[in-house]
Coordinates of C-alpha atoms and ligand atoms in Angstrom, one line a residue:
M996 CA 12.7 26.5 5.9
P997 CA 11.1 27.9 2.7
L998 CA 9.3 25.3 0.6
R999 CA 9.0 25.4 -3.1
R1000 CA 5.5 25.9 -4.4
V1001 CA 4.3 25.1 -7.9
Q1002 CA 2.0 27.1 -10.0
Q1003 CA -1.3 25.3 -10.2
H1004 CA -2.8 24.7 -13.6
P1005 CA -6.5 24.1 -13.4
R1006 CA -6.2 20.7 -15.0
R1007 CA -2.8 19.2 -15.1
H1008 CA -3.2 16.3 -17.5
R1009 CA -2.4 16.3 -21.2
G1010 CA -3.7 19.6 -22.3
R1011 CA -7.4 18.9 -22.0
R1012 CA -10.0 21.7 -21.9
A1013 CA -9.6 23.9 -18.8
P1014 CA -12.2 22.8 -16.3
V1015 CA -14.1 24.6 -13.7
T1016 CA -12.2 25.0 -10.5
R1017 CA -12.7 24.5 -6.8
G1018 CA -13.1 28.2 -6.3
G1019 CA -15.8 28.3 -9.0
V1020 CA -17.9 25.3 -9.8
V1021 CA -16.7 21.7 -9.8
D1022 CA -14.5 19.5 -11.9
T1023 CA -16.5 17.5 -14.5
F1024 CA -15.9 13.9 -15.3
E1025 CA -17.8 11.1 -16.9
Y1026 CA -19.0 8.4 -14.5
K1027 CA -19.4 4.8 -15.7
R1028 CA -20.4 1.7 -13.8
P1029 CA -19.7 -1.4 -15.9
G1030 CA -21.2 -4.8 -15.0
T1031 CA -18.4 -7.1 -16.4
V1032 CA -14.6 -7.1 -16.2
R1033 CA -14.5 -7.0 -20.0
E1034 CA -16.6 -3.8 -20.1
A1035 CA -14.5 -2.2 -17.3
L1036 CA -11.3 -2.9 -19.3
R1037 CA -12.8 -1.4 -22.4
L1038 CA -13.9 1.7 -20.5
I1039 CA -10.4 2.1 -19.0
A1040 CA -8.6 1.4 -22.2
T1041 CA -10.7 3.7 -24.4
H1042 CA -10.0 6.9 -22.4
P1043 CA -6.5 8.1 -21.8
D1044 CA -7.6 9.8 -18.5
A1045 CA -9.8 7.2 -16.9
E1046 CA -9.4 6.3 -13.2
I1047 CA -10.9 3.3 -11.4
I1048 CA -12.9 3.9 -8.3
A1049 CA -13.6 1.1 -5.8
G1050 CA -14.4 2.0 -2.1
G1051 CA -13.5 5.6 -2.9
T1052 CA -12.0 6.2 0.6
D1053 CA -8.7 7.4 -0.9
L1054 CA -9.6 8.5 -4.4
V1055 CA -12.5 10.8 -3.4
T1056 CA -10.1 12.8 -1.1
L1057 CA -7.6 13.0 -4.0
L1058 CA -10.4 14.3 -6.3
R1059 CA -11.6 16.8 -3.7
D1060 CA -8.1 18.2 -3.3
R1061 CA -7.5 18.2 -7.1
V1062 CA -4.5 15.9 -6.7
R1063 CA -6.1 13.6 -9.3
T1064 CA -8.3 15.1 -12.0
P1065 CA -9.5 12.2 -14.2
A1066 CA -11.9 12.8 -17.0
R1067 CA -13.7 9.4 -16.6
L1068 CA -14.3 7.5 -13.4
V1069 CA -14.9 3.8 -13.8
D1070 CA -16.8 2.5 -10.8
I1071 CA -16.0 -1.2 -10.4
N1072 CA -18.4 -1.9 -7.6
G1073 CA -20.8 -3.7 -10.0
L1074 CA -18.1 -6.3 -10.9
P1075 CA -18.1 -9.9 -9.5
L1076 CA -14.8 -9.4 -7.7
D1077 CA -15.9 -9.9 -4.1
G1078 CA -15.4 -12.7 -1.6
L1079 CA -12.8 -15.3 -0.6
R1080 CA -12.2 -18.6 -2.5
W1081 CA -10.4 -21.2 -0.5
S1082 CA -8.5 -24.1 -2.0
R1083 CA -5.7 -26.5 -0.9
D1084 CA -3.2 -23.9 -2.4
G1085 CA -4.4 -21.0 -0.2
V1086 CA -7.0 -18.3 -0.6
R1087 CA -8.0 -16.0 -3.4
I1088 CA -9.3 -12.7 -2.2
G1089 CA -11.4 -10.7 -4.6
A1090 CA -10.2 -7.2 -5.3
L1091 CA -13.5 -5.8 -4.1
C1092 CA -13.4 -7.7 -0.8
R1093 CA -13.7 -5.1 1.9
N1094 CA -10.9 -4.5 4.5
A1095 CA -13.5 -5.4 7.2
V1096 CA -13.5 -9.0 5.9
D1097 CA -14.5 -11.2 8.8
D1098 CA -13.7 -14.9 8.2
P1099 CA -12.4 -17.1 11.1
R1100 CA -10.5 -19.2 8.6
L1101 CA -8.5 -16.1 7.5
A1102 CA -7.6 -15.3 11.1
A1103 CA -6.5 -18.9 11.7
A1104 CA -4.5 -19.4 8.5
Y1105 CA -3.0 -15.9 8.2
P1106 CA -3.0 -14.0 11.5
V1107 CA -0.6 -11.5 10.2
L1108 CA -3.0 -10.4 7.5
V1109 CA -6.0 -10.0 9.8
R1110 CA -4.0 -8.1 12.4
A1111 CA -2.7 -5.8 9.7
L1112 CA -6.2 -5.2 8.4
R1113 CA -7.6 -4.5 11.8
S1114 CA -4.9 -2.0 12.6
G1115 CA -5.8 0.1 9.6
A1116 CA -8.0 3.2 9.5
S1117 CA -11.4 3.0 11.3
P1118 CA -14.2 0.4 11.2
Q1119 CA -16.2 2.7 9.0
I1120 CA -13.4 3.1 6.5
R1121 CA -12.6 -0.6 6.6
N1122 CA -16.2 -1.4 5.8
R1123 CA -15.8 0.6 2.6
A1124 CA -12.2 0.1 1.6
T1125 CA -11.3 -2.7 -0.7
F1126 CA -8.2 -4.9 -1.1
G1127 CA -7.4 -3.6 -4.6
G1128 CA -7.8 0.0 -3.4
N1129 CA -5.7 -0.5 -0.3
L1130 CA -2.8 -1.8 -2.3
L1131 CA -3.0 1.0 -4.8
Q1132 CA -3.8 3.9 -2.5
G1133 CA -1.8 7.1 -2.9
V1134 CA 1.1 7.9 -0.6
R1135 CA 0.3 9.9 2.6
C1136 CA 3.2 12.4 2.1
P1137 CA 1.6 15.8 3.0
Y1138 CA 3.4 17.4 0.1
F1139 CA 1.9 14.9 -2.4
R1140 CA -1.6 15.7 -1.1
L1141 CA -1.2 19.5 -1.2
P1142 CA -1.0 20.5 -4.9
E1143 CA 0.5 23.9 -4.0
F1144 CA 3.8 22.1 -3.1
A1145 CA 6.2 20.6 -5.6
C1146 CA 5.9 16.8 -5.9
G1147 CA 7.5 14.8 -8.7
R1148 CA 5.2 11.8 -7.8
R1149 CA 2.2 14.0 -8.7
E1150 CA 3.8 16.0 -11.5
P1151 CA 6.9 14.5 -13.2
G1152 CA 10.0 16.6 -12.9
T1153 CA 8.8 19.1 -10.4
G1154 CA 11.0 18.0 -7.5
C1155 CA 10.3 17.1 -3.9
A1156 CA 9.2 19.7 -1.4
A1157 CA 9.4 17.1 1.4
I1158 CA 13.2 16.9 1.0
E1159 CA 13.6 20.5 2.0
G1160 CA 10.6 20.3 4.4
D1161 CA 9.3 18.2 7.2
G1162 CA 10.3 14.6 6.8
R1163 CA 9.3 13.3 10.2
L1164 CA 6.7 10.8 8.8
L1165 CA 8.7 9.9 5.7
G1166 CA 11.1 7.2 4.6
I1167 CA 14.4 5.8 5.8
F1168 CA 14.8 3.0 3.3
G1169 CA 14.5 3.0 -0.6
T1170 CA 14.0 6.8 -0.9
S1171 CA 15.7 8.9 -3.7
A1172 CA 16.7 12.5 -4.4
A1173 CA 13.3 12.7 -6.1
C1174 CA 11.0 11.3 -3.4
I1175 CA 11.0 10.3 0.2
A1176 CA 7.4 9.2 0.7
V1177 CA 6.4 6.0 2.4
H1178 CA 3.7 3.6 1.3
P1179 CA 0.8 3.7 3.7
S1180 CA -0.8 0.2 3.4
D1181 CA -0.7 -2.1 6.4
C1182 CA -2.3 -4.9 4.4
A1183 CA 0.5 -4.8 1.7
V1184 CA 3.2 -5.4 4.3
A1185 CA 1.4 -8.5 5.6
L1186 CA 0.8 -9.8 2.1
L1187 CA 4.5 -9.3 1.3
A1188 CA 5.3 -11.5 4.4
L1189 CA 2.9 -14.1 3.0
D1190 CA 4.5 -14.2 -0.5
A1191 CA 1.1 -13.1 -2.0
T1192 CA 0.5 -12.4 -5.6
V1193 CA -1.7 -9.7 -7.2
V1194 CA -3.8 -11.0 -10.2
V1195 CA -4.4 -8.3 -12.8
E1196 CA -6.5 -8.4 -16.0
G1197 CA -5.8 -6.3 -19.0
A1198 CA -6.2 -6.2 -22.8
R1199 CA -3.4 -8.8 -23.1
G1200 CA -5.0 -11.2 -20.6
T1201 CA -4.1 -12.2 -17.0
R1202 CA -0.8 -11.4 -15.2
R1203 CA 0.4 -12.3 -11.8
I1204 CA 2.6 -9.8 -9.9
P1205 CA 4.3 -10.8 -6.7
V1206 CA 3.3 -8.2 -4.0
G1207 CA 7.0 -7.3 -3.6
D1208 CA 7.1 -6.2 -7.2
L1209 CA 3.8 -4.3 -7.3
H1210 CA 5.1 -1.0 -5.9
R1211 CA 8.1 0.8 -7.5
L1212 CA 11.0 2.5 -5.7
P1213 CA 10.9 6.2 -6.8
G1214 CA 14.4 6.5 -8.3
D1215 CA 14.2 9.4 -10.7
T1216 CA 10.7 8.5 -11.9
P1217 CA 8.6 8.8 -8.7
H1218 CA 5.4 9.2 -10.8
V1219 CA 5.7 5.6 -11.9
E1220 CA 4.2 4.2 -8.7
H1221 CA 3.4 0.6 -9.5
A1222 CA 3.9 -2.2 -12.0
L1223 CA 0.4 -2.1 -13.5
R1224 CA 0.3 -1.3 -17.2
D1225 CA -2.1 1.3 -18.6
G1226 CA -5.6 -0.2 -18.7
E1227 CA -5.0 -3.0 -16.2
L1228 CA -7.3 -3.8 -13.3
V1229 CA -6.5 -5.7 -10.1
V1230 CA -9.0 -8.5 -9.9
A1231 CA -7.7 -10.5 -6.9
V1232 CA -4.9 -11.2 -4.5
E1233 CA -3.7 -14.8 -4.1
V1234 CA -2.2 -15.8 -0.8
P1235 CA -0.5 -19.2 -0.9
A1236 CA -0.7 -21.8 1.9
S1237 CA 2.8 -21.8 3.4
P1238 CA 4.5 -23.4 6.3
F1239 CA 5.0 -20.2 8.2
A1240 CA 1.7 -18.4 7.6
A1241 CA 0.0 -19.6 10.8
R1242 CA 2.9 -18.5 13.0
S1243 CA 2.8 -14.9 12.0
T1244 CA 1.9 -11.5 13.4
Y1245 CA 1.8 -7.8 12.8
V1246 CA 2.9 -5.0 15.1
K1247 CA 2.3 -1.3 14.2
F1248 CA 3.6 1.8 16.0
R1249 CA 1.6 4.9 15.4
E1250 CA 1.0 8.4 16.9
R1251 CA -2.4 7.4 18.3
A1252 CA -3.8 4.0 19.4
S1253 CA -6.1 3.8 16.4
Y1254 CA -7.1 5.7 13.3
A1255 CA -3.5 6.5 12.3
F1256 CA -1.0 5.3 9.7
A1257 CA 2.2 3.4 10.7
L1258 CA 5.2 5.3 11.8
A1259 CA 6.8 1.9 11.6
S1260 CA 5.3 -1.6 11.5
A1261 CA 6.5 -5.2 11.2
A1262 CA 4.9 -8.2 9.6
V1263 CA 6.8 -11.3 10.7
A1264 CA 6.3 -15.0 10.1
V1265 CA 8.5 -17.9 11.2
H1266 CA 8.6 -21.6 10.3
S1267 CA 10.6 -23.8 12.7
E1268 CA 11.4 -27.5 12.7
R1269 CA 12.5 -29.1 15.9
G1270 CA 12.9 -25.7 17.5
V1271 CA 15.2 -24.3 14.7
V1272 CA 14.0 -21.5 12.4
R1273 CA 14.0 -22.9 8.8
D1274 CA 12.5 -19.9 7.1
A1275 CA 11.3 -16.4 8.2
R1276 CA 9.8 -13.3 6.9
V1277 CA 10.5 -9.8 8.3
C1278 CA 8.7 -7.1 6.4
L1279 CA 8.4 -3.4 7.4
G1280 CA 5.8 -0.8 6.8
G1281 CA 5.8 3.0 7.2
V1282 CA 9.5 3.4 6.5
A1283 CA 9.9 3.0 2.7
P1284 CA 8.1 3.9 -0.6
K1285 CA 7.0 0.2 -0.8
P1286 CA 6.5 -2.6 1.7
W1287 CA 10.1 -3.3 2.7
R1288 CA 11.5 -6.8 3.1
A1289 CA 14.3 -6.9 5.6
H1290 CA 16.3 -9.8 4.1
T1291 CA 19.2 -9.3 6.6
A1292 CA 16.9 -9.8 9.5
E1293 CA 15.5 -13.0 8.0
S1294 CA 19.0 -14.3 7.5
A1295 CA 19.8 -13.5 11.1
L1296 CA 17.0 -15.9 12.2
R1297 CA 17.5 -18.8 9.9
G1298 CA 19.2 -21.8 11.4
R1299 CA 18.8 -20.5 15.0
R1300 CA 16.4 -21.1 17.9
L1301 CA 13.9 -18.3 18.2
D1302 CA 15.1 -16.9 21.5
A1303 CA 15.9 -13.5 22.9
A1304 CA 19.4 -13.4 21.4
A1305 CA 18.1 -14.3 17.9
I1306 CA 15.3 -11.8 18.2
E1307 CA 17.8 -9.1 19.2
A1308 CA 20.1 -10.0 16.3
A1309 CA 17.1 -9.8 13.9
A1310 CA 15.9 -6.5 15.3
E1311 CA 19.4 -5.0 14.8
A1312 CA 19.7 -6.5 11.3
A1313 CA 16.3 -5.1 10.3
T1314 CA 17.8 -1.6 10.2
A1315 CA 20.6 -2.6 7.7
G1316 CA 20.8 0.0 4.9
A1317 CA 18.7 2.6 6.7
A1318 CA 19.4 6.1 5.5
P1319 CA 17.5 8.4 7.9
R1320 CA 17.4 12.2 7.9
P1321 CA 17.9 14.0 11.2
D1322 CA 14.1 14.5 11.6
N1323 CA 13.2 10.9 11.1
A1324 CA 16.2 9.1 12.6
Y1325 CA 13.8 8.0 15.5
K1326 CA 12.4 5.5 13.0
V1327 CA 15.6 3.4 13.2
E1328 CA 14.9 2.6 16.8
L1329 CA 11.2 2.2 16.1
V1330 CA 12.0 -0.4 13.5
R1331 CA 14.1 -2.4 16.0
G1332 CA 11.2 -2.0 18.5
V1333 CA 8.4 -3.3 16.2
V1334 CA 10.5 -6.2 14.9
R1335 CA 11.6 -7.2 18.5
R1336 CA 8.0 -7.0 19.7
A1337 CA 6.5 -8.9 16.8
L1338 CA 9.1 -11.8 17.0
T1339 CA 8.6 -11.9 20.8
E1340 CA 4.9 -12.5 20.2
L1341 CA 5.8 -15.5 18.1
L1342 CA 7.7 -17.1 21.0
V1343 CA 4.3 -18.1 22.6
K1344 CA 2.7 -19.2 19.3
Ligands
FAD1775 C1 -8.6 8.7 7.7 C2 -8.0 7.5 7.0 C3 -7.2 6.7 7.7 C4 -6.6 5.6 7.1 N1 -5.7 4.8 7.8 C5 -5.1 3.7 7.2 C6 -4.2 2.8 7.9 O1 -4.0 3.0 9.1 N2 -3.7 1.8 7.2 C7 -4.0 1.6 5.9 O2 -3.5 0.6 5.3 N3 -4.8 2.4 5.2 C8 -5.4 3.4 5.8 N4 -6.2 4.3 5.1 C9 -6.3 4.1 3.7 C10 -7.5 3.2 3.3 O3 -7.3 1.9 3.8 C11 -7.6 3.3 1.8 O4 -8.1 4.6 1.5 C12 -8.4 2.2 1.2 O5 -7.9 1.0 1.5 C13 -8.5 2.4 -0.3 O6 -9.4 1.4 -0.8 P1 -10.6 1.9 -1.7 O7 -11.3 0.7 -2.1 O8 -11.4 2.9 -0.9 O9 -9.8 2.6 -2.8 P2 -10.2 3.8 -3.8 O10 -10.1 5.1 -3.0 O11 -11.4 3.5 -4.5 O12 -9.0 3.7 -4.8 C14 -7.6 4.0 -4.4 C15 -6.7 3.9 -5.6 O13 -6.7 2.5 -6.1 C16 -7.1 2.4 -7.4 N5 -7.9 1.2 -7.5 C17 -8.8 0.8 -6.7 N6 -9.2 -0.5 -6.9 C18 -8.5 -0.9 -8.0 C19 -8.4 -2.1 -8.8 N7 -9.2 -3.2 -8.5 N8 -7.6 -2.2 -9.8 C20 -6.8 -1.1 -10.1 N9 -6.8 0.1 -9.4 C21 -7.6 0.2 -8.4 C22 -7.9 3.6 -7.7 O14 -7.9 4.0 -9.1 C23 -7.2 4.7 -6.8 O15 -6.1 5.2 -7.5 C24 -6.8 5.3 5.7 C25 -7.7 6.2 5.0 C26 -8.3 7.2 5.7 C27 -9.2 8.1 4.9

């Protein structure tokens, strides 16, 4: 099937001077490395085309392929945003905490989060990748990452080459006529199941955004990817102590046993009293433009014993509202499979 290609302009943002190109020399940008959050916010706010760089594991590939062409890079690695801070209310994870974080308390309190982190990328990438960057990484739709194809997420109003093209890896929930990409983060799916909150700083102070509200569904504005306002910086993720966090797990299905993004994944957590499920979380990854909460599956579990019949009902309910294409209809069965497998793991917890 023919795919729509777009004419590449050397630099696509807001009519700045034409830069040197890949074929010739290199793109130019300012590089700044602030030492305080205040200075970072100033550097982001005072340049209309500034971009934050943390671990750089995603952004550098986007710069290399000219998907992103910032004029100023603000390297936040000098900011005091690392580490875990525990309290009775839960844990606060600094935005610069690496995805390789190794803390036995985290594994005991939030198994779903540690399993999701370990299922991502490779050890080398996890050593570099940060929590903030993982949540805000770009989608892995091949058409988004190849500037010669139309992508309204990359360039507003240009359409979606994926819709006419190969959608095998793409979404079955929450997509639109303008975009069918899926969000690639494993960690975000686990954080959604844990009712986590993203803490952001900006010129107007501190805001807290529930992880479920951080990423936007594409609708007809796919380029509006998340709820951060211009000039805002993620400084931490707060994960509350909750009755179901300890009985939680993450199951990911992918094309290879490691070093691959989810085709479908499930983060599940269950709180039972006297053998009856009081509350549950069933969240899905690899199937929607944002981490996807399967409310219908959670309802199918509440008030029941967690047994094979309840698990089957939840697995079936998890696909409610799915709108697959012929080439990604296999994901419907994958969703049932990962939910079934994840909940079955909780039977022995
Ligand atoms: C080969 C490969 C395989 C991968 N496999 C997986 C996988 O299986 N699962 C998975 O979840 N991920 C996977 N990833 C993605 C990887 O986890 C991300 O690249 C990484 O988490 C991004 O973090 P970073 O710190 O390097 O972000 P960067 O590349 O530095 O930044 C990414 C984006 O986030 C923004 N940003 C970063 N920090 C902040 C902040 N504090 N506030 C505001 N904006 C910010 C940047 O401006 C940029 O837009 C893979 C990556 C690669 C290259």
